[in-house]
Coordinates of C-alpha atoms in Angstrom, one line a residue:
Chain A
X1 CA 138.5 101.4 66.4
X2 CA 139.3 100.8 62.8
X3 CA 140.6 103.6 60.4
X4 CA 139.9 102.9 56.9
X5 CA 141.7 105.0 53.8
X6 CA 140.1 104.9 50.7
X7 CA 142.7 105.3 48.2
X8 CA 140.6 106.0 45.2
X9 CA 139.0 108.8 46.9
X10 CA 139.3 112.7 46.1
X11 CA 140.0 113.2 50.3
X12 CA 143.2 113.5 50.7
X13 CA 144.7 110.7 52.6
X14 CA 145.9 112.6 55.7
X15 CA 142.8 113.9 56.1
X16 CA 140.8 110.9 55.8
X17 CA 142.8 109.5 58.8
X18 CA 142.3 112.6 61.0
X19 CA 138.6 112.6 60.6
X20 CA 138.3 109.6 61.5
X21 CA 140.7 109.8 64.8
X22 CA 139.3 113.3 65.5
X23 CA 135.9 111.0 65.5
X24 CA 137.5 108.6 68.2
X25 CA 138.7 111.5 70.0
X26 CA 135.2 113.3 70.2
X27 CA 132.9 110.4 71.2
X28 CA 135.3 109.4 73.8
X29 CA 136.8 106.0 72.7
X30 CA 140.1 107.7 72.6
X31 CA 141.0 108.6 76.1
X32 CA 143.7 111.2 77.7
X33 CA 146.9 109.1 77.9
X34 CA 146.1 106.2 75.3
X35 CA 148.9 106.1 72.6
X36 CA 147.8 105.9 68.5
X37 CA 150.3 103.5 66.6
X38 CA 153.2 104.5 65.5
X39 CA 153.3 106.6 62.4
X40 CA 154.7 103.5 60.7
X41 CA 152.7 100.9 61.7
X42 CA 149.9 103.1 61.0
X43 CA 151.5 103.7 57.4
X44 CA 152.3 100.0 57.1
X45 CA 148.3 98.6 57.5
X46 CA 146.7 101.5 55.3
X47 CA 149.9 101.0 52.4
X48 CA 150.3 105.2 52.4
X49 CA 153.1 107.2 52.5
X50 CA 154.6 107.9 56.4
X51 CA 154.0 111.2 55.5
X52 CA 150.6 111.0 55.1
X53 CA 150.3 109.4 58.8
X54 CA 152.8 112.0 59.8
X55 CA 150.4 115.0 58.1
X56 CA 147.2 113.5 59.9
X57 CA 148.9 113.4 63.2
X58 CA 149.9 116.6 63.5
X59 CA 146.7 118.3 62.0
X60 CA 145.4 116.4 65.3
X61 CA 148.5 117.8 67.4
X62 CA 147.7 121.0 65.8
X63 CA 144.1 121.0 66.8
X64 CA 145.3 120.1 70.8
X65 CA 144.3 116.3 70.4
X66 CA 147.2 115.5 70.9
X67 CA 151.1 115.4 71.8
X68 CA 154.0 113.7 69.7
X69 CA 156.9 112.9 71.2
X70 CA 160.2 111.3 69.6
X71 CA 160.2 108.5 71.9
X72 CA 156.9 108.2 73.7
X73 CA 154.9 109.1 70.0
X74 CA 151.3 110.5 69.3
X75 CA 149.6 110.4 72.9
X76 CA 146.2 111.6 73.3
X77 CA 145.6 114.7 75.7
X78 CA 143.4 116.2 78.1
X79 CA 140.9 118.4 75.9
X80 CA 138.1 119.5 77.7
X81 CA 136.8 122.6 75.7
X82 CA 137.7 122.5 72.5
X83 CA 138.9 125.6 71.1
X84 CA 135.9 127.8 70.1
X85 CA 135.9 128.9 66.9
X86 CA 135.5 131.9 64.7
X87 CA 131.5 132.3 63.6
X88 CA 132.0 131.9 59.9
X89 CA 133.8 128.9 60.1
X90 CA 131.7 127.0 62.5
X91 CA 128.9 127.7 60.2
X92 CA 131.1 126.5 57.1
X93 CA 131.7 123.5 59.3
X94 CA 127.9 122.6 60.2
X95 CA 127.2 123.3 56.5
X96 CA 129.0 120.5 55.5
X97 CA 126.7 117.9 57.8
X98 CA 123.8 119.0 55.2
X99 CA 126.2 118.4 52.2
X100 CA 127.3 115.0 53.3
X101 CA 123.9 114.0 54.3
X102 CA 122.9 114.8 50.4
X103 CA 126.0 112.8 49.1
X104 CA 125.2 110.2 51.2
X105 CA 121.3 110.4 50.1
X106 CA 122.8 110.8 46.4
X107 CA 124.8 107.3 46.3
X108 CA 121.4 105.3 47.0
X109 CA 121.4 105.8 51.2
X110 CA 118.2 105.6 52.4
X111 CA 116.8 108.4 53.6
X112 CA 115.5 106.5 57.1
X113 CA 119.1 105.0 57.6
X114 CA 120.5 108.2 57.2
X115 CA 117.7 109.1 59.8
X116 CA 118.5 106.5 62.1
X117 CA 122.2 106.9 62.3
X118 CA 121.6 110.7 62.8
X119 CA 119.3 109.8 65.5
X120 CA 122.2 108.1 67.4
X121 CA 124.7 110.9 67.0
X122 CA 122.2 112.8 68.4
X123 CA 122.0 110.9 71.8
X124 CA 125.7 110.4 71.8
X125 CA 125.6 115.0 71.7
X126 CA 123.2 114.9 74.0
X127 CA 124.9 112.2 76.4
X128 CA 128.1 114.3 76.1
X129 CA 126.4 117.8 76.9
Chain B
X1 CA 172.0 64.5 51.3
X2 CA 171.7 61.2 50.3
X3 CA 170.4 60.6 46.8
X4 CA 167.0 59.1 47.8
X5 CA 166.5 62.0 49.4
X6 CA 167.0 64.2 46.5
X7 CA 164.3 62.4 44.6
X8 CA 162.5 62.6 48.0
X9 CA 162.2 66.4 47.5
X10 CA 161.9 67.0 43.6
X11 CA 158.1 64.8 44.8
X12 CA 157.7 67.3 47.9
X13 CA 158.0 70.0 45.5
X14 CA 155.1 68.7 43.3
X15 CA 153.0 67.4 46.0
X16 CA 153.6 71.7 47.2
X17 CA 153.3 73.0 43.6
X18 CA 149.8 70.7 43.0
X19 CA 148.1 72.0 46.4
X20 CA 149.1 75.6 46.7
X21 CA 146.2 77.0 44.7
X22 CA 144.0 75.9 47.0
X23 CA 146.6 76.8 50.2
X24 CA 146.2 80.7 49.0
X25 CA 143.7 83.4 49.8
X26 CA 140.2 83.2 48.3
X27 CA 140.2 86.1 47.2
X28 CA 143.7 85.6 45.0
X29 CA 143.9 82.9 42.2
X30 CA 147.3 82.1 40.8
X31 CA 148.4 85.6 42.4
X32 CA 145.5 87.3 40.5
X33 CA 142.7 89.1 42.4
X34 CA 140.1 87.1 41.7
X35 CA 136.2 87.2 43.2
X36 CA 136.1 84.8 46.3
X37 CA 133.6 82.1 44.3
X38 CA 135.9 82.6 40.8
X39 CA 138.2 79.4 41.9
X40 CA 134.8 77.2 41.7
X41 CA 133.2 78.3 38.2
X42 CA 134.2 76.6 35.3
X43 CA 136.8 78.9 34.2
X44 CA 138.6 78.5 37.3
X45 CA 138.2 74.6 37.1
X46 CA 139.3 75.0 34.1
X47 CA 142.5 76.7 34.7
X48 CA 143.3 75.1 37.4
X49 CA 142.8 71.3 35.9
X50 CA 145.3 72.2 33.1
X51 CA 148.0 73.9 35.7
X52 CA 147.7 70.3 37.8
X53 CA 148.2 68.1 35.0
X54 CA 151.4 70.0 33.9
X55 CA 152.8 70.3 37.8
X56 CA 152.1 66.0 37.5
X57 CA 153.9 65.9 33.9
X58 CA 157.1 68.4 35.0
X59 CA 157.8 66.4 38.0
X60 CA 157.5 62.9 36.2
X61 CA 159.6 63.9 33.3
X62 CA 162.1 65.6 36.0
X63 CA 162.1 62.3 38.0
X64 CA 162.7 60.6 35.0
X65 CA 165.5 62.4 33.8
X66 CA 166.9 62.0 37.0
X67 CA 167.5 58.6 36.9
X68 CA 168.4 58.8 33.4
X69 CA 171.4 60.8 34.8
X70 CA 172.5 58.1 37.1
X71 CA 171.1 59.5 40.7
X72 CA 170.6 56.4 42.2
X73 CA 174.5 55.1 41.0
X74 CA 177.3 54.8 43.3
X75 CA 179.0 58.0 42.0
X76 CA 176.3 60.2 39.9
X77 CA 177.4 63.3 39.0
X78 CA 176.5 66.5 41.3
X79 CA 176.0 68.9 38.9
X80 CA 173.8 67.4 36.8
X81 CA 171.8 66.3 39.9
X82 CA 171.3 69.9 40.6
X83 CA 171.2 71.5 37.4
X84 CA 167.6 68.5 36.8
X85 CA 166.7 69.5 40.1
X86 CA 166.8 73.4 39.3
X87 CA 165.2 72.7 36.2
X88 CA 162.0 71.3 37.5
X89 CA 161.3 74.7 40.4
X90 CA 161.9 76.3 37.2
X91 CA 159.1 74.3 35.3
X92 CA 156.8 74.2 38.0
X93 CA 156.9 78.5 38.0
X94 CA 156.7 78.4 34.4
X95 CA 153.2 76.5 35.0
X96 CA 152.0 79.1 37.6
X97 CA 152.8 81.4 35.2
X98 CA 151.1 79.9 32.6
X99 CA 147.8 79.7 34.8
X100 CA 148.3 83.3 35.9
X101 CA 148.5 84.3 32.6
X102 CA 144.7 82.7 31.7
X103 CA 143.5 83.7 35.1
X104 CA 143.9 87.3 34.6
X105 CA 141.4 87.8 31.8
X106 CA 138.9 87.1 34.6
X107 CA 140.5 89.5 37.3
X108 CA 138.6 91.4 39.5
X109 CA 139.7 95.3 40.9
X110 CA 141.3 95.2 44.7
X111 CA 139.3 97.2 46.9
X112 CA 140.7 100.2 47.1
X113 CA 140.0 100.6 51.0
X114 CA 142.9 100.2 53.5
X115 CA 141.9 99.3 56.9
X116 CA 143.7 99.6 60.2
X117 CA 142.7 98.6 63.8
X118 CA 143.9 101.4 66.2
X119 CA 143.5 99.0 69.2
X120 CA 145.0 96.4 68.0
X121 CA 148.7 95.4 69.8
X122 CA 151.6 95.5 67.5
X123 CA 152.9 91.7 67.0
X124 CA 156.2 91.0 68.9
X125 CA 159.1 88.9 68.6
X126 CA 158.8 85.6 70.2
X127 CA 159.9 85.8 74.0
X128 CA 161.3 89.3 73.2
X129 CA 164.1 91.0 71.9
X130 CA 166.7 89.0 74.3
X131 CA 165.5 85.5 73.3
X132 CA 165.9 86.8 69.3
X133 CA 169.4 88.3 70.1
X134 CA 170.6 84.6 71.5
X135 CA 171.8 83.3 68.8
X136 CA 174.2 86.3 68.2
X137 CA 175.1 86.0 72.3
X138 CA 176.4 82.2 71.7
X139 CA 178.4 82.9 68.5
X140 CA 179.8 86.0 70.6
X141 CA 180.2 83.7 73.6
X142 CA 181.6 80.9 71.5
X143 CA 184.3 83.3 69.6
X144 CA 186.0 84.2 72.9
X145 CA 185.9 80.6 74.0
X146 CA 187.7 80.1 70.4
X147 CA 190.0 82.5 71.6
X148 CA 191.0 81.5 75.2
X149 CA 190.8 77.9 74.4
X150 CA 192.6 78.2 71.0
X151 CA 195.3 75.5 71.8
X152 CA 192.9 72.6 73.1
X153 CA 190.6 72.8 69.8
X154 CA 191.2 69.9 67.5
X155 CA 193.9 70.5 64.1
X156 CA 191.0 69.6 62.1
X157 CA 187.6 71.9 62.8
X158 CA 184.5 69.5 61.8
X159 CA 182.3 71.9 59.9
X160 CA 179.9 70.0 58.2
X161 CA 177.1 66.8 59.9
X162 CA 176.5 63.6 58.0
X163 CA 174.2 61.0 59.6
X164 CA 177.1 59.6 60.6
X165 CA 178.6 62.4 62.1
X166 CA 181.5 64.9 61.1
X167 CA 182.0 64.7 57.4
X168 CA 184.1 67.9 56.1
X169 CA 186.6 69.5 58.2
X170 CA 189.0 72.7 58.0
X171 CA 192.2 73.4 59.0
X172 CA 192.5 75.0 62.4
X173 CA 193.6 78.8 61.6
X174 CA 192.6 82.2 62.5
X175 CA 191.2 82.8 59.1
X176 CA 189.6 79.5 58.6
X177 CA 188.0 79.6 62.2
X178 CA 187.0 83.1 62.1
X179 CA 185.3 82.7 58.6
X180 CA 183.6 79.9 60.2
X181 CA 182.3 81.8 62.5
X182 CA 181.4 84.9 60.4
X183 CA 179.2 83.0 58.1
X184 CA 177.7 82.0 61.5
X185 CA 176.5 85.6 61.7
X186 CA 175.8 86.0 58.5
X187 CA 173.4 83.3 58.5
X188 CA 171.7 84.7 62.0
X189 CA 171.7 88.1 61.4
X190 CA 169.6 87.0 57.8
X191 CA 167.2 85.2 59.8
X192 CA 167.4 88.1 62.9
X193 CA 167.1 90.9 59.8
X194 CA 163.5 88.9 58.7
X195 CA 162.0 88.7 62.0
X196 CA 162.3 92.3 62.7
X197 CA 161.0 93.7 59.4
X198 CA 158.4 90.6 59.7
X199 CA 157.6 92.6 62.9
X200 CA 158.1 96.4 62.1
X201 CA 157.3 96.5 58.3
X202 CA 155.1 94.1 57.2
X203 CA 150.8 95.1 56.7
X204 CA 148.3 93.3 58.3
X205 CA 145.9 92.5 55.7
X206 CA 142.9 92.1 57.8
X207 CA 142.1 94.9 60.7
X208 CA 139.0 93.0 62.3
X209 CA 137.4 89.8 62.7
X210 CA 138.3 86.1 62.5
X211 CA 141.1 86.8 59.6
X212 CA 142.9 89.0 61.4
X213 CA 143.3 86.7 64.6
X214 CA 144.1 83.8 62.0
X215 CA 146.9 85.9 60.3
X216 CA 148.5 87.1 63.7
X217 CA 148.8 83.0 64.6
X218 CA 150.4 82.0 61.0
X219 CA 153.0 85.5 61.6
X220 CA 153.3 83.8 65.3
X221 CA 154.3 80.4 63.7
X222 CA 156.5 81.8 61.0
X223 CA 158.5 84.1 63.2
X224 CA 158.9 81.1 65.6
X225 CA 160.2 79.2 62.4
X226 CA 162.7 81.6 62.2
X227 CA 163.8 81.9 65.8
X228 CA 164.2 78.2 66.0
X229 CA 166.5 77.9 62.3
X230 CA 168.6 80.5 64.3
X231 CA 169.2 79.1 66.9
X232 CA 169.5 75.4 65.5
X233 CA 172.3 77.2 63.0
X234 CA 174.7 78.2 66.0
X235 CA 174.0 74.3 67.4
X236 CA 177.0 72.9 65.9
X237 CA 179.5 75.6 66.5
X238 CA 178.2 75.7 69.8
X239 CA 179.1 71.8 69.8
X240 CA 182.2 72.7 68.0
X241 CA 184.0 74.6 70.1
X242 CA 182.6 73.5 73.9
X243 CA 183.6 70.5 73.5
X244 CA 186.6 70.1 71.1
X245 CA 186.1 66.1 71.0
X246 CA 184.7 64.4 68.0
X247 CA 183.9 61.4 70.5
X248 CA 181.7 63.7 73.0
X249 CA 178.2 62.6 73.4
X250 CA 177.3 66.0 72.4
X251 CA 179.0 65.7 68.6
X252 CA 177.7 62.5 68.3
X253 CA 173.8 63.8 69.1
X254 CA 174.1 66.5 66.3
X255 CA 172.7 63.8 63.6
X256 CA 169.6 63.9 66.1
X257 CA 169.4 67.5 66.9
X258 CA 169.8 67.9 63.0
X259 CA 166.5 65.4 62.5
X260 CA 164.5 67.1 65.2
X261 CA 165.0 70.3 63.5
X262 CA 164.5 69.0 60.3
X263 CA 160.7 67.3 61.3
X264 CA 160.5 70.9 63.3
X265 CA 160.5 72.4 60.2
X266 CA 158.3 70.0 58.3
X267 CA 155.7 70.6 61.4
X268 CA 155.3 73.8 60.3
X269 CA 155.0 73.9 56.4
X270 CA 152.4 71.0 57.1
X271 CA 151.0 73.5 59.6
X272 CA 151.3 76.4 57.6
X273 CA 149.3 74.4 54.3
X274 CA 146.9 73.4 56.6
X275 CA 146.2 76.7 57.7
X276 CA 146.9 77.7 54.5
X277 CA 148.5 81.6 53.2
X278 CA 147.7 83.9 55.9
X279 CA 146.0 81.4 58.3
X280 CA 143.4 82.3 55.5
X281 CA 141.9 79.3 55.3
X282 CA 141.1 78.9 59.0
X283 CA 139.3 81.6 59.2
X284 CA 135.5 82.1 58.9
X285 CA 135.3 84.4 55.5
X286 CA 135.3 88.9 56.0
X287 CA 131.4 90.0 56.3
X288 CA 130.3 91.4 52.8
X289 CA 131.7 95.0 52.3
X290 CA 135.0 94.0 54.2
X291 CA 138.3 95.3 51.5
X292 CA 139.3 92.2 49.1
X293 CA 142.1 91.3 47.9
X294 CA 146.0 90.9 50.1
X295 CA 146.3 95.3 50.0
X296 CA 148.6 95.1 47.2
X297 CA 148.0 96.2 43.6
X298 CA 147.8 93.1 40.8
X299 CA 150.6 95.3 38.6
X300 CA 153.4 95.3 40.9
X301 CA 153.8 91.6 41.2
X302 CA 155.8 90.4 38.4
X303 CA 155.1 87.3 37.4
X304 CA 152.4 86.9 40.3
X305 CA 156.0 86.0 42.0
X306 CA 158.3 89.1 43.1
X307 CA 156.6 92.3 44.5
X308 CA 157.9 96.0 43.3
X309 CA 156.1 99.0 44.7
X310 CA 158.0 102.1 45.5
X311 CA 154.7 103.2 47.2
X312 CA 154.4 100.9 49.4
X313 CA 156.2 100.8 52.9
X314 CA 156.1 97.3 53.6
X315 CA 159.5 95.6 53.5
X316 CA 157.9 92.2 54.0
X317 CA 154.4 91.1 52.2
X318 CA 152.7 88.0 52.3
X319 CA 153.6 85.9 48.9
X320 CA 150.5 85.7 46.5
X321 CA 151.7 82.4 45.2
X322 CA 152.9 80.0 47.9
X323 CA 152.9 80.0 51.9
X324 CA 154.7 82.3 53.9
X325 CA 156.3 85.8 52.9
X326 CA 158.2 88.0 50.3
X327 CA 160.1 91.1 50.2
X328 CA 159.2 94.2 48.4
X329 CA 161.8 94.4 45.8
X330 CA 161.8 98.7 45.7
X331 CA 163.0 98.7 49.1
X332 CA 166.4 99.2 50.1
X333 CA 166.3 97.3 53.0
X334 CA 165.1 94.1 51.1
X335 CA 168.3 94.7 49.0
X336 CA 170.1 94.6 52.0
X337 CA 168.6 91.1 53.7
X338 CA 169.5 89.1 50.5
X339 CA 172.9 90.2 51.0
X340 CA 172.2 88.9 54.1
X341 CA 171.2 85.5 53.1
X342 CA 173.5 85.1 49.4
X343 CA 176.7 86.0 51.2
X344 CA 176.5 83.1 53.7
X345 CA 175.2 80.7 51.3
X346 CA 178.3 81.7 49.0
X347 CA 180.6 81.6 51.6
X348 CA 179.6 78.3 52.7
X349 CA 180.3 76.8 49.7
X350 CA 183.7 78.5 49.0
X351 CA 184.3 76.8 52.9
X352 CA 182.9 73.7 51.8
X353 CA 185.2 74.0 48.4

């Protein structure tokens, strides 16, 4: 499970790291009970700013992913049904699948990789539904 | 140390100076980000030929002007033995220098991707807190045996080993034991203070792979290099003040225990070359695509030698130039572990004085 920052990039750094947890957390490869590093050692490895770990983790405590504690730390939590929400923003949301998929296709991805790994997410929705 | 041995070291530090270049990580070239295959094109050749025939010249000259200043005569004088000695680490960064200095017309950019392995255990101290903390429990244990057994230890407190055996001594006093002692814990707590921030604030450069398994084993061996110096420091005030008998069998193996430690030590650079920075070396290379470069910026090392970045958390980074680590000069805490290390190292001499 590797989270990767990309300092050069326009995505702010917090949020980089809780896509990419909140990623781990929805295909299941983050499981109730297992603990993320600690905001430092997570701060240390990507060279950022604690508060930038800090900021990601508790967008994801936030969201009900999970719980930090001052001595046990960020612990991931039982989250069966995800909070369902408002129409307008799930539809801003799915919107943004089409625009990555056209960034993606815009920096030189070919169109059947694209395909292919869309493909997989698919059976890893369908698998979880 | 004998004066052989002096002359011993000033060829130990060439033989280092000549080979590091190749000892560092691919991707770095005298402490410049370089592209993996840059070290094998002519430039790089280049550079490097020039850098090794200087390294060979410094410590030639610097031999000779040893001798020139008597170090192999009954009575040559100190300080010019270690003012030729100085000179010549001095020379041998002003080469590295040099070579960084050509080298960084042909710099490439770091990548600018962190990476971090969420799976991955945190590295721990060797055996655990308790076995770290030993070396502070003896000193602790030994002060009170100072204290109850204050009339059997001897007028004159051995505090410095020869081969021969005791070869400086103090007064016996409660400031001259207790600074003793103290410098003692300075000394520990330096070593104690690097472990932990080796441990709780330094990156791991590599998240997946081969390279990251080969730089948790060369952390492994250098925080074990550190556990062992502390505990061999508190040796011979252990010895000291157990046995309170110049004749024990025990003062008389501390030549021996001082050897072992000594070739312990020399184990492990050899080790650590071998290896080479980071375990770098003994690692198959990342998979194209993986981040480059050591995850710090080319502009905050100064000189390619000492690291300043305010943004970054890391207390302790790997050194760009050489084996083993460096501090990061914006953070308070390095401030504090040099204090740490000068104010034994001063102390000792004023004891030694």
């Amino acid at each position: 499970m590797i989270v990767r920052i990309d300092q050069s990039s326009n995505v702010p750094g917090y949020r980089q790291i809780a896509d990419q947890i909140r990623a781990f957390l929805v295909e299941g490869r983050l499981r109730p009970g297992d603990k993320l590093p600690t905001v430092r050692e997570l701060a240390m490895d990507l060279g950022v700013h604690f508060n930038t770990v800090a900021g990601a983790y508790r967008t994801l405590a936030d969201e009900g992913w999970i719980e930090l504690g001052r001595r046990r730390g960020a612990v991931v939590l039982e989250r069966k049904t995800p909070a369902s929400p408002a129409r307008n923003v799930g539809e801003r949301e799915l919107g943004r699948i089409r625009q990555l998929v056209a960034a993606l296709r815009a920096s030189g991805i070919k169109p059947r990789r694209l395909a292919a790994e869309l493909r997989a997410l698919t059976r890893e929705l369908e698998e979880l539904s | 140390m004998t004066n052989w041995t002096v002359l011993a070291v000033m060829v130990a530090l060439g033989a280092i100076y000549f080979v590091l270049p190749n000892r560092t990580r691919p991707d770095l070239f005298f402490a410049v980000t370089v592209d993996p295959g840059f070290p094998e094109t002519e430039s790089g050749r280049g550079i490097l030929h020039v850098y090794r025939w200087l390294i060979v010249a410094i410590t030639v000259i610097m031999l000779a002007a040893q001798l020139a200043a008597g170090v192999l005569l009954a009575r040559p004088h100190p300080g010019a033995i270690a003012a030729i000695t100085f000179a010549q680490v001095i020379l041998l960064n002003v080469a590295m220098v040099y070579a960084r200095s050509r080298t960084l017309a042909f710099a490439s950019t770091p990548s600018p991707v962190r990476e971090s392995n969420l799976a991955r255990p945190q590295l721990a101290l060797p055996g655990g807190l308790g076995i770290a903390l030993g070396p502070l429990a003896i000193l602790a244990v030994i002060s009170v045996l100072a204290w109850v057994r204050w009339d059997s230890l001897p007028a004159r407190v051995p505090i410095h080993f020869g081969p021969s055996g005791p070869d400086q001594w103090i007064t016996r006093n409660v400031a001259n034991v207790a600074g003793f002692l103290l410098v003692h814990v300075g000394m520990v707590a330096s070593f104690l203070a690097m472990q932990f921030w080796m441990v709780k604030s330094m990156r791991r450069i590599h998240a997946q792979g081969d390279l990251s398994h080969s730089e948790d084993r060369f952390k492994r061996l250098s925080l074990l290099l550190l556990q062992a110096a502390a505990y061999f420091v508190v040796l011979p005030p252990a010895v000291i003040f157990l046995t309170s008998d110049e004749n024990h069998v025990l003062f008389r193996a501390l030549p021996w225990i001082v050897g072992g430690f000594v070739g312990f030590t020399f184990l492990c650079i050899v080790l650590m070359l071998w290896w080479g920075q980071g375990g770098g070396r003994m690692a198959v290379p990342a998979a194209p695509g993986a981040p480059t470069g050591d995850a710090t910026p080319d502009d905050c090392w100064k000189f390619g030698i000492v690291y300043f970045n305010p943004n970054d958390p890391a207390v302790v980074v790997e050194k760009r130039f050489g084996i083993g680590q460096t501090l990061n000069f914006a953070r308070v805490q390095s401030w504090m572990l040099v204090a740490l290390i000068l104010v034994p190292i001063i102390a000792t001499y004023w004891f030694l004085k």
